[in-house]
Tab-separated table of C-alpha atoms in Angstrom:
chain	number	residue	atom	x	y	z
A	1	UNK	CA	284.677	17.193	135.593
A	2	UNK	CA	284.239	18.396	131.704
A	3	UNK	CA	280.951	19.517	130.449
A	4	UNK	CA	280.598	15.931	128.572
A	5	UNK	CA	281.671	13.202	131.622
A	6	UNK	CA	277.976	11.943	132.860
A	7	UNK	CA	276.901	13.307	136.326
A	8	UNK	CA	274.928	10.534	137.976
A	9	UNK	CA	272.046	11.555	139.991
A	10	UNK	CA	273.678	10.483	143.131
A	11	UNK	CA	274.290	13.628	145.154
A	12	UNK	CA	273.307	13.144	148.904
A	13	UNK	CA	270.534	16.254	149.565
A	14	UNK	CA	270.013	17.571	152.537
A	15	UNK	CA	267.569	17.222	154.988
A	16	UNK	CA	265.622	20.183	153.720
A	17	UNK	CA	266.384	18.965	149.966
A	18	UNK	CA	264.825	15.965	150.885
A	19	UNK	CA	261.520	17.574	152.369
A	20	UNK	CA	260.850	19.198	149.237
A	21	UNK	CA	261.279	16.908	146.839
A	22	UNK	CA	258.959	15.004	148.724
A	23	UNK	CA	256.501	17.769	148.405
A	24	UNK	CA	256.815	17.941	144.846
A	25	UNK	CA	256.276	14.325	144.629
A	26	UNK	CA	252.875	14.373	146.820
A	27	UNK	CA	252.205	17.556	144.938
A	28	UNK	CA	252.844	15.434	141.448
A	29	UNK	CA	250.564	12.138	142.618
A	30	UNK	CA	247.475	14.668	143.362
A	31	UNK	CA	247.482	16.450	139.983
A	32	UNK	CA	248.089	12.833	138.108
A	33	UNK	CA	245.169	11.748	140.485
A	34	UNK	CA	243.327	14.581	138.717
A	35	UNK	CA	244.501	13.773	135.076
A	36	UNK	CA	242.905	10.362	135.652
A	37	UNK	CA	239.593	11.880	136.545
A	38	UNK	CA	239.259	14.037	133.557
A	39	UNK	CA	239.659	11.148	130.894
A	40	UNK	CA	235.587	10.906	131.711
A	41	UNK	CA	235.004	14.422	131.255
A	42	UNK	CA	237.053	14.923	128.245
A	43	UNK	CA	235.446	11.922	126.342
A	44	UNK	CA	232.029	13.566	127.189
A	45	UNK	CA	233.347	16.903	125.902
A	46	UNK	CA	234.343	15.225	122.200
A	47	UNK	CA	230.343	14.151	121.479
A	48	UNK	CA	229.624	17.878	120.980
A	49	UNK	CA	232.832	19.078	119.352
A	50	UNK	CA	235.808	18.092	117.914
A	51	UNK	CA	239.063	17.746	119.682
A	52	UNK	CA	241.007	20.703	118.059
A	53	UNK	CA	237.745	23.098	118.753
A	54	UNK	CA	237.782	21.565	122.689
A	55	UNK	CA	241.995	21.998	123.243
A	56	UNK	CA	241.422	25.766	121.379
A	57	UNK	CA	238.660	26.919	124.216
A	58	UNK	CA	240.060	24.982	126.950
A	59	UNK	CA	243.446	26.280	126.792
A	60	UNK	CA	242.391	29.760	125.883
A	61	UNK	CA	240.571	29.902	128.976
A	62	UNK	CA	243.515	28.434	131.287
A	63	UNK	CA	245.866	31.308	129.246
A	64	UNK	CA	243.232	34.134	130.120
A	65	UNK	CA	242.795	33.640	134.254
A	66	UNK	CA	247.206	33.083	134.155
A	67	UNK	CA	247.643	36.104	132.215
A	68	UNK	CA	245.317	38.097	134.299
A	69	UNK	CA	247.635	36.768	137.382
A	70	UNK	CA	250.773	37.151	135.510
A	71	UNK	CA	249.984	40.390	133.894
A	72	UNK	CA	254.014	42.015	133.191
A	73	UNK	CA	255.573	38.982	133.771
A	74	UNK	CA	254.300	37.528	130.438
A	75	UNK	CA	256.528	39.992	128.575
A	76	UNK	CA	260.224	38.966	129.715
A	77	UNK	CA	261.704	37.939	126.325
A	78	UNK	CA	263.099	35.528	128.244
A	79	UNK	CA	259.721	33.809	129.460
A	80	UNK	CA	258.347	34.517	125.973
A	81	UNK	CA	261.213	32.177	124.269
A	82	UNK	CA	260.956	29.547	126.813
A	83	UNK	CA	257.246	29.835	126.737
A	84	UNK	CA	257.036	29.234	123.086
A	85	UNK	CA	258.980	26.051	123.241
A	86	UNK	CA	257.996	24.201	125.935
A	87	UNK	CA	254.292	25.273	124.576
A	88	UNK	CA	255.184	23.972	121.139
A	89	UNK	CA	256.060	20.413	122.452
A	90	UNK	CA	252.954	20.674	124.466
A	91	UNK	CA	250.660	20.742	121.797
A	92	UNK	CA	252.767	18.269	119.686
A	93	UNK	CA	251.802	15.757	122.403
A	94	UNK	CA	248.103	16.627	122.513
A	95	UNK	CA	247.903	17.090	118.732
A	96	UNK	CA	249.866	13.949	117.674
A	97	UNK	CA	247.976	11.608	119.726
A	98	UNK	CA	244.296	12.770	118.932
A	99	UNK	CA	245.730	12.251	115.208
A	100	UNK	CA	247.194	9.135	115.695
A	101	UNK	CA	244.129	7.774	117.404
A	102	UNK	CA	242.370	7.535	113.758
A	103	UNK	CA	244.378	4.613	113.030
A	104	UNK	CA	245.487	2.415	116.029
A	105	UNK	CA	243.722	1.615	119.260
A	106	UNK	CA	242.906	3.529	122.368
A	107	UNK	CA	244.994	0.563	124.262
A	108	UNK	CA	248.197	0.799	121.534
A	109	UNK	CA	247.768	4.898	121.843
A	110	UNK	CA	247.517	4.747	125.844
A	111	UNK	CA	250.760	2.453	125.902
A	112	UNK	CA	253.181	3.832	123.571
A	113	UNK	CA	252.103	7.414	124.990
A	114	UNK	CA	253.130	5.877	128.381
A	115	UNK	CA	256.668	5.019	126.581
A	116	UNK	CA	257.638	8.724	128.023
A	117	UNK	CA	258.148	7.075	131.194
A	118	UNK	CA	261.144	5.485	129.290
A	119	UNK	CA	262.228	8.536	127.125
A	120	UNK	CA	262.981	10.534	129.288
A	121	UNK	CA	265.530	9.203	131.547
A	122	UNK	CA	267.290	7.918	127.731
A	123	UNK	CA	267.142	11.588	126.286
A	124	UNK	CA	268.413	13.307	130.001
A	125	UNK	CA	271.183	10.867	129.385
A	126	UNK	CA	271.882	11.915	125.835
A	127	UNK	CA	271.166	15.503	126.085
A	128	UNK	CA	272.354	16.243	129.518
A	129	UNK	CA	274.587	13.917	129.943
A	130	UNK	CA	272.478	13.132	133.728
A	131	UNK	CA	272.077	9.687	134.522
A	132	UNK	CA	269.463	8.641	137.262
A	133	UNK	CA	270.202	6.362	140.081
A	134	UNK	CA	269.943	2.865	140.036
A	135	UNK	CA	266.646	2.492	141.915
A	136	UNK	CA	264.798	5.024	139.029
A	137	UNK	CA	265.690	2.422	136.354
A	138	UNK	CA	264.060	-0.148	137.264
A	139	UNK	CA	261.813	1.584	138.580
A	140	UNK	CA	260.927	2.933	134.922
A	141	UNK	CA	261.463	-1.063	133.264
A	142	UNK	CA	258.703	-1.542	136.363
A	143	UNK	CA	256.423	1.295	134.960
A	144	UNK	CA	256.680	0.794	131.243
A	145	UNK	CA	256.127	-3.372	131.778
A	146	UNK	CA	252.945	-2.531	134.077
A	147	UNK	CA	251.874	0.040	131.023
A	148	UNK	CA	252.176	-2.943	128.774
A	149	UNK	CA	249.562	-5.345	131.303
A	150	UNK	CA	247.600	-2.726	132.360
A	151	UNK	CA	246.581	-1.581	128.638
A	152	UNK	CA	246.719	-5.102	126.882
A	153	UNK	CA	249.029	-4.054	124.082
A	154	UNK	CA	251.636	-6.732	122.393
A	155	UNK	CA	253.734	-4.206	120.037
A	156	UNK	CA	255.887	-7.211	118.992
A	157	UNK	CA	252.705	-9.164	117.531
A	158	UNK	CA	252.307	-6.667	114.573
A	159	UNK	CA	254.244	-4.098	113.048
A	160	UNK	CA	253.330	-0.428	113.830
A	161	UNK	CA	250.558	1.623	112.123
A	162	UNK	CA	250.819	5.353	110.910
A	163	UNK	CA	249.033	6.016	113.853
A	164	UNK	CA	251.049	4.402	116.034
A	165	UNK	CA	253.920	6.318	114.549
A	166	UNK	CA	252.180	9.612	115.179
A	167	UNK	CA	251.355	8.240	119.092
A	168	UNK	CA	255.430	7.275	119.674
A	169	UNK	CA	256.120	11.247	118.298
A	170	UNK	CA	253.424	12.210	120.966
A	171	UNK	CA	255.563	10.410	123.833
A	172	UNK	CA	258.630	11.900	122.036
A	173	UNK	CA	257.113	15.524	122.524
A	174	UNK	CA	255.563	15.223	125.947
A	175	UNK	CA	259.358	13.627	127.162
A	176	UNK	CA	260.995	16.838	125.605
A	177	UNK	CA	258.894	19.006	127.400
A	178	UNK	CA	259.025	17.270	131.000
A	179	UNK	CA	263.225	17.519	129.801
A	180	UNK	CA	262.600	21.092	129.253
A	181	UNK	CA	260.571	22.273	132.046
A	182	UNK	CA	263.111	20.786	134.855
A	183	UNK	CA	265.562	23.064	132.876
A	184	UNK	CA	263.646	26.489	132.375
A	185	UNK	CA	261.331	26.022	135.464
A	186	UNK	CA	263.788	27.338	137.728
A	187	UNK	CA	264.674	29.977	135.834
A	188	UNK	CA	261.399	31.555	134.691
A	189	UNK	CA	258.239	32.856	136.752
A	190	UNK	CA	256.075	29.970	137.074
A	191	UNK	CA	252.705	31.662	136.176
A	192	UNK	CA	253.818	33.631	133.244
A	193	UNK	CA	256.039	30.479	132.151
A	194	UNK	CA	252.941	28.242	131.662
A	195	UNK	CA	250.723	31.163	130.730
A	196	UNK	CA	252.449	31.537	127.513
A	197	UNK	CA	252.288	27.655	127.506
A	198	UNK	CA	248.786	27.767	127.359
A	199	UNK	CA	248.546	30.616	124.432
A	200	UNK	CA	250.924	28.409	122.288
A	201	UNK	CA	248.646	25.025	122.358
A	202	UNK	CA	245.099	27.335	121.995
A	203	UNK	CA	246.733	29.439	118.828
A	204	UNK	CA	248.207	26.470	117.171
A	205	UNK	CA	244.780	24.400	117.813
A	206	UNK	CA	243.057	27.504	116.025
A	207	UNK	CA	244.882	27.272	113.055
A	208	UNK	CA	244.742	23.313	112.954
A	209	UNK	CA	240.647	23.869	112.749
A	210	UNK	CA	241.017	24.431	108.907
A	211	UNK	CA	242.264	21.356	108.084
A	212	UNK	CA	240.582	19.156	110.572
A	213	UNK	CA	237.335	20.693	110.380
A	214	UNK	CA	235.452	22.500	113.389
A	215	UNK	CA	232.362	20.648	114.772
A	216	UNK	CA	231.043	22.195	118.247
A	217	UNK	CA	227.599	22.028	119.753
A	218	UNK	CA	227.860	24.938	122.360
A	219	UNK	CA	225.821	22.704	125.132
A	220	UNK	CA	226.530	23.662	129.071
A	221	UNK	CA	228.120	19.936	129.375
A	222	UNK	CA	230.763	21.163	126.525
A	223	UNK	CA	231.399	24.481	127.793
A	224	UNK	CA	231.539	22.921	131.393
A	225	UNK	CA	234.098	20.830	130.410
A	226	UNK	CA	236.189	22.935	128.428
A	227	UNK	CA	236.127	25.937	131.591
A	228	UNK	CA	237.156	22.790	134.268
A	229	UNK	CA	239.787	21.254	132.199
A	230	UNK	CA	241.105	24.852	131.347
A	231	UNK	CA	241.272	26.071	134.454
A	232	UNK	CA	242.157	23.210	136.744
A	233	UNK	CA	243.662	20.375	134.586
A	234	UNK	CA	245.339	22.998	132.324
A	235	UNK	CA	246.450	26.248	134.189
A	236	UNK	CA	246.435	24.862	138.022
A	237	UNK	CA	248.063	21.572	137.141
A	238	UNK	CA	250.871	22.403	134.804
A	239	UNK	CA	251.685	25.253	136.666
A	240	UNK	CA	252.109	22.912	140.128
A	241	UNK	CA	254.094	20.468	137.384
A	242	UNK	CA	256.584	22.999	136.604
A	243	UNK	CA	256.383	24.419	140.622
A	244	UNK	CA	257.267	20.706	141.317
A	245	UNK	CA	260.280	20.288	138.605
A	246	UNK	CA	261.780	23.097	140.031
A	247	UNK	CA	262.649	20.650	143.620
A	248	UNK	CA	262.533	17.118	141.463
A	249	UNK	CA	263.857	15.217	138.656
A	250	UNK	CA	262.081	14.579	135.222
A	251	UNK	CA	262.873	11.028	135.918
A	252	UNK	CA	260.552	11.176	139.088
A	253	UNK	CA	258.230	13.436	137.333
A	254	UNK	CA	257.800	10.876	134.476
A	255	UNK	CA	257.431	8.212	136.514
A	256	UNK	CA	254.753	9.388	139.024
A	257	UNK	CA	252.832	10.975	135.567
A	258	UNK	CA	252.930	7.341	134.461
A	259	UNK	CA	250.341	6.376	137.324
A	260	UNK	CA	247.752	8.751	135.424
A	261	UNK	CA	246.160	5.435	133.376
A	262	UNK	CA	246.310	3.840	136.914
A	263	UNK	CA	243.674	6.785	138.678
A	264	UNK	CA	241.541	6.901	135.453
A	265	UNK	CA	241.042	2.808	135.616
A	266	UNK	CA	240.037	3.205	139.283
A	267	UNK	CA	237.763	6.076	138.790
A	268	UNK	CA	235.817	4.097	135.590
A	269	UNK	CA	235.994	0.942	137.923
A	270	UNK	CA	234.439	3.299	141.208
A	271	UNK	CA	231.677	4.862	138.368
A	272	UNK	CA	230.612	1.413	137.151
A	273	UNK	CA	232.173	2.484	133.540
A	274	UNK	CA	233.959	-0.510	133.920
A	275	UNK	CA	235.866	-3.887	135.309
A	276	UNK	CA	239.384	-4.564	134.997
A	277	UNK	CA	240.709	-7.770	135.047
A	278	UNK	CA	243.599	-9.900	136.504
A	279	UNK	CA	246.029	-8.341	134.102
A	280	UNK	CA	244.780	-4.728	133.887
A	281	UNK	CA	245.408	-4.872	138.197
A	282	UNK	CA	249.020	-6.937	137.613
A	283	UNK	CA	249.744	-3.945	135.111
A	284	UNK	CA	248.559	-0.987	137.588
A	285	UNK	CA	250.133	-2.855	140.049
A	286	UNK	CA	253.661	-2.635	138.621
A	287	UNK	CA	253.774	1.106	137.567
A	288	UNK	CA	252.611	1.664	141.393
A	289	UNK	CA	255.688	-0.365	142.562
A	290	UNK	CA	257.830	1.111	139.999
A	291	UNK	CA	257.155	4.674	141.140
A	292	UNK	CA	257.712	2.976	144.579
A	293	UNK	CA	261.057	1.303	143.893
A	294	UNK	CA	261.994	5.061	142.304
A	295	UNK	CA	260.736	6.781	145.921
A	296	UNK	CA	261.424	4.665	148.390
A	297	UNK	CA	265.132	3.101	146.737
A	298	UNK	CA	266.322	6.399	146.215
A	299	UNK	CA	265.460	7.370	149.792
A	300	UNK	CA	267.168	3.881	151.711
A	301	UNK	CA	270.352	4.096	149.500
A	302	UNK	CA	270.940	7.607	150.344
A	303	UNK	CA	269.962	6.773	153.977
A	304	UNK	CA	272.644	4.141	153.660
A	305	UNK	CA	275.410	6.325	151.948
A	306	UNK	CA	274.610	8.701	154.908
A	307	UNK	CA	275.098	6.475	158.048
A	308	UNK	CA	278.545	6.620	159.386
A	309	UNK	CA	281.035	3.634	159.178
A	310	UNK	CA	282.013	2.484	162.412
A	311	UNK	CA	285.575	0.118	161.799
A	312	UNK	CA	285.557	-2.876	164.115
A	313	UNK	CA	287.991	-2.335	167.062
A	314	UNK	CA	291.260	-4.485	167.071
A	315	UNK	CA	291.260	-7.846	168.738
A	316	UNK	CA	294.771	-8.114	170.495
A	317	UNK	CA	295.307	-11.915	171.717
A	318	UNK	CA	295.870	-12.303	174.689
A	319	UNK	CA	299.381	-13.286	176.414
């Protein structure tokens, strides 16, 4: 096959292939469970500082405990390069949608971030030439139509706003670097990998303090939030992301990430924050059947490619 023919994703893994991508996939659903929780305790953090100030401590202090784990690691060239990209699209997604949120919606900004769920199979398939199986698209038209529900947003009803130019370059970068970790991951200590990361998103938020201006009031709830999202949602989570990608596809990865807005609707609705309505639960609904359809379609058609054709025996008549 030449290096431009497109390789479906249709190879039949073996049993032990099998039991680890599963346990990247549980492994994915608990850190997206955790994503969902800290929407609260982010939007708590931003009433005593601005969001620049908050990404520059949070992800300095995720890049401190890593490097202290790390330690020579951090120095391959190699790690360094990879670092420094994969870090750069990183902070592209944070930094493009907290800058496109001045001018469109939370709702608009929650959906067309979620449009990564669709990105990234498209790009794998223009990049890589790697197209996913038939069961992964639809479960991502599943996803990205429950995105639409479950946030409200009708894109076709108006035409798109600066900031929701800025939020579709934030889905842009965060598809890039889910792209990008399934193909460094493997190749790169995990640790030191996102450790560098982690550096890249708190140096660049630094130097984007200037021009957005720096507002902090050091309160314990602040710094609280800052040390928890650092160090679990930050260093733990992206480094069991890119643990994960090394025994799944970035198809499978984008689409269980897509169930984030699901867990933080269901956490506001268990605090009282809120109540979701018939649509937000249709909406929810759908992205959890179309990481279903992606799981569990995958699983029966290679279960049925596997089972062994047994041809019918020959009727003779009879004399």
């Amino acid at each position: 096959m030449s290096s431009t023919s497109i390789s479906p994703q249709t190879e039949l893994p073996s049993r032990p292939e099998s039991h680890a991508r599963l346990q990247a996939d549980g492994a994915l659903a608990l850190i997206t469970a955790f994503w969902g929780i800290t929407f609260v305790v982010v939007k708590g953090a931003l009433s005593h500082g601005d969001p620049f100030s908050f990404l520059a401590l949070r992800f300095s202090i995720g890049a401190l405990v890593l490097t202290a784990i790390a330690r020579r690691e951090l120095l391959v060239p190699q790690t360094l390069r990879r670092g420094l990209l994969l870090g750069s699209f990183l902070f592209l997604g944070f930094a493009l949608q907290t800058v496109g949120l001045v001018s469109t919606t939370p709702s608009r900004s929650a959906f067309i971030t979620g449009l990564y769920v669709v990105l990234v199979p498209v790009l794998g398939l223009a990049l890589f030439r790697r197209a996913p199986r038939v069961s992964s698209w639809v479960g991502v038209v599943l996803a990205a139509v429950g995105m639409r529900y479950l946030t409200g947003t009708d894109l076709m009803g108006q035409g798109l706003s600066t900031g929701d130019w800025l939020t579709l370059a934030c889905a842009l970068a965060y598809a890039f670097h889910i792209l990008l970790t399934e193909r460094y991951a493997p190749k790169s200590g995990v640790v030191a990998l996102v450790a560098v990361q982690l550096w890249v998103v708190a140096l660049l938020s630094l130097l984007c303090l200037p021009f957005a201006g720096a507002r902090v009031e050091w309160t314990p709830s602040f710094i609280g939030a800052a040390a928890f999202c650092g160090l679990f949602a930050s260093a733990m989570a992206i480094c069991i992301q890119t643990w994960a990608q090394t025994r799944t596809t970035a198809v499978r990865v984008a689409l269980i990430c897509s169930m984030e807005p699901v867990f933080a609707g269901a956490y506001s609705v268990a605090l009282g924050y809120e109540t979701l309505g018939v649509r937000e639960w249709v909406g929810g609904g759908l992205i959890v059947l179309g990481v279903l359809m992606a799981e569990l379609g995958g699983h029966l058609w290679e279960r049925m490619r596997a089972r062994p054709s047994h041809p019918l025996p020959d009727v003779q008549a009879g004399g």
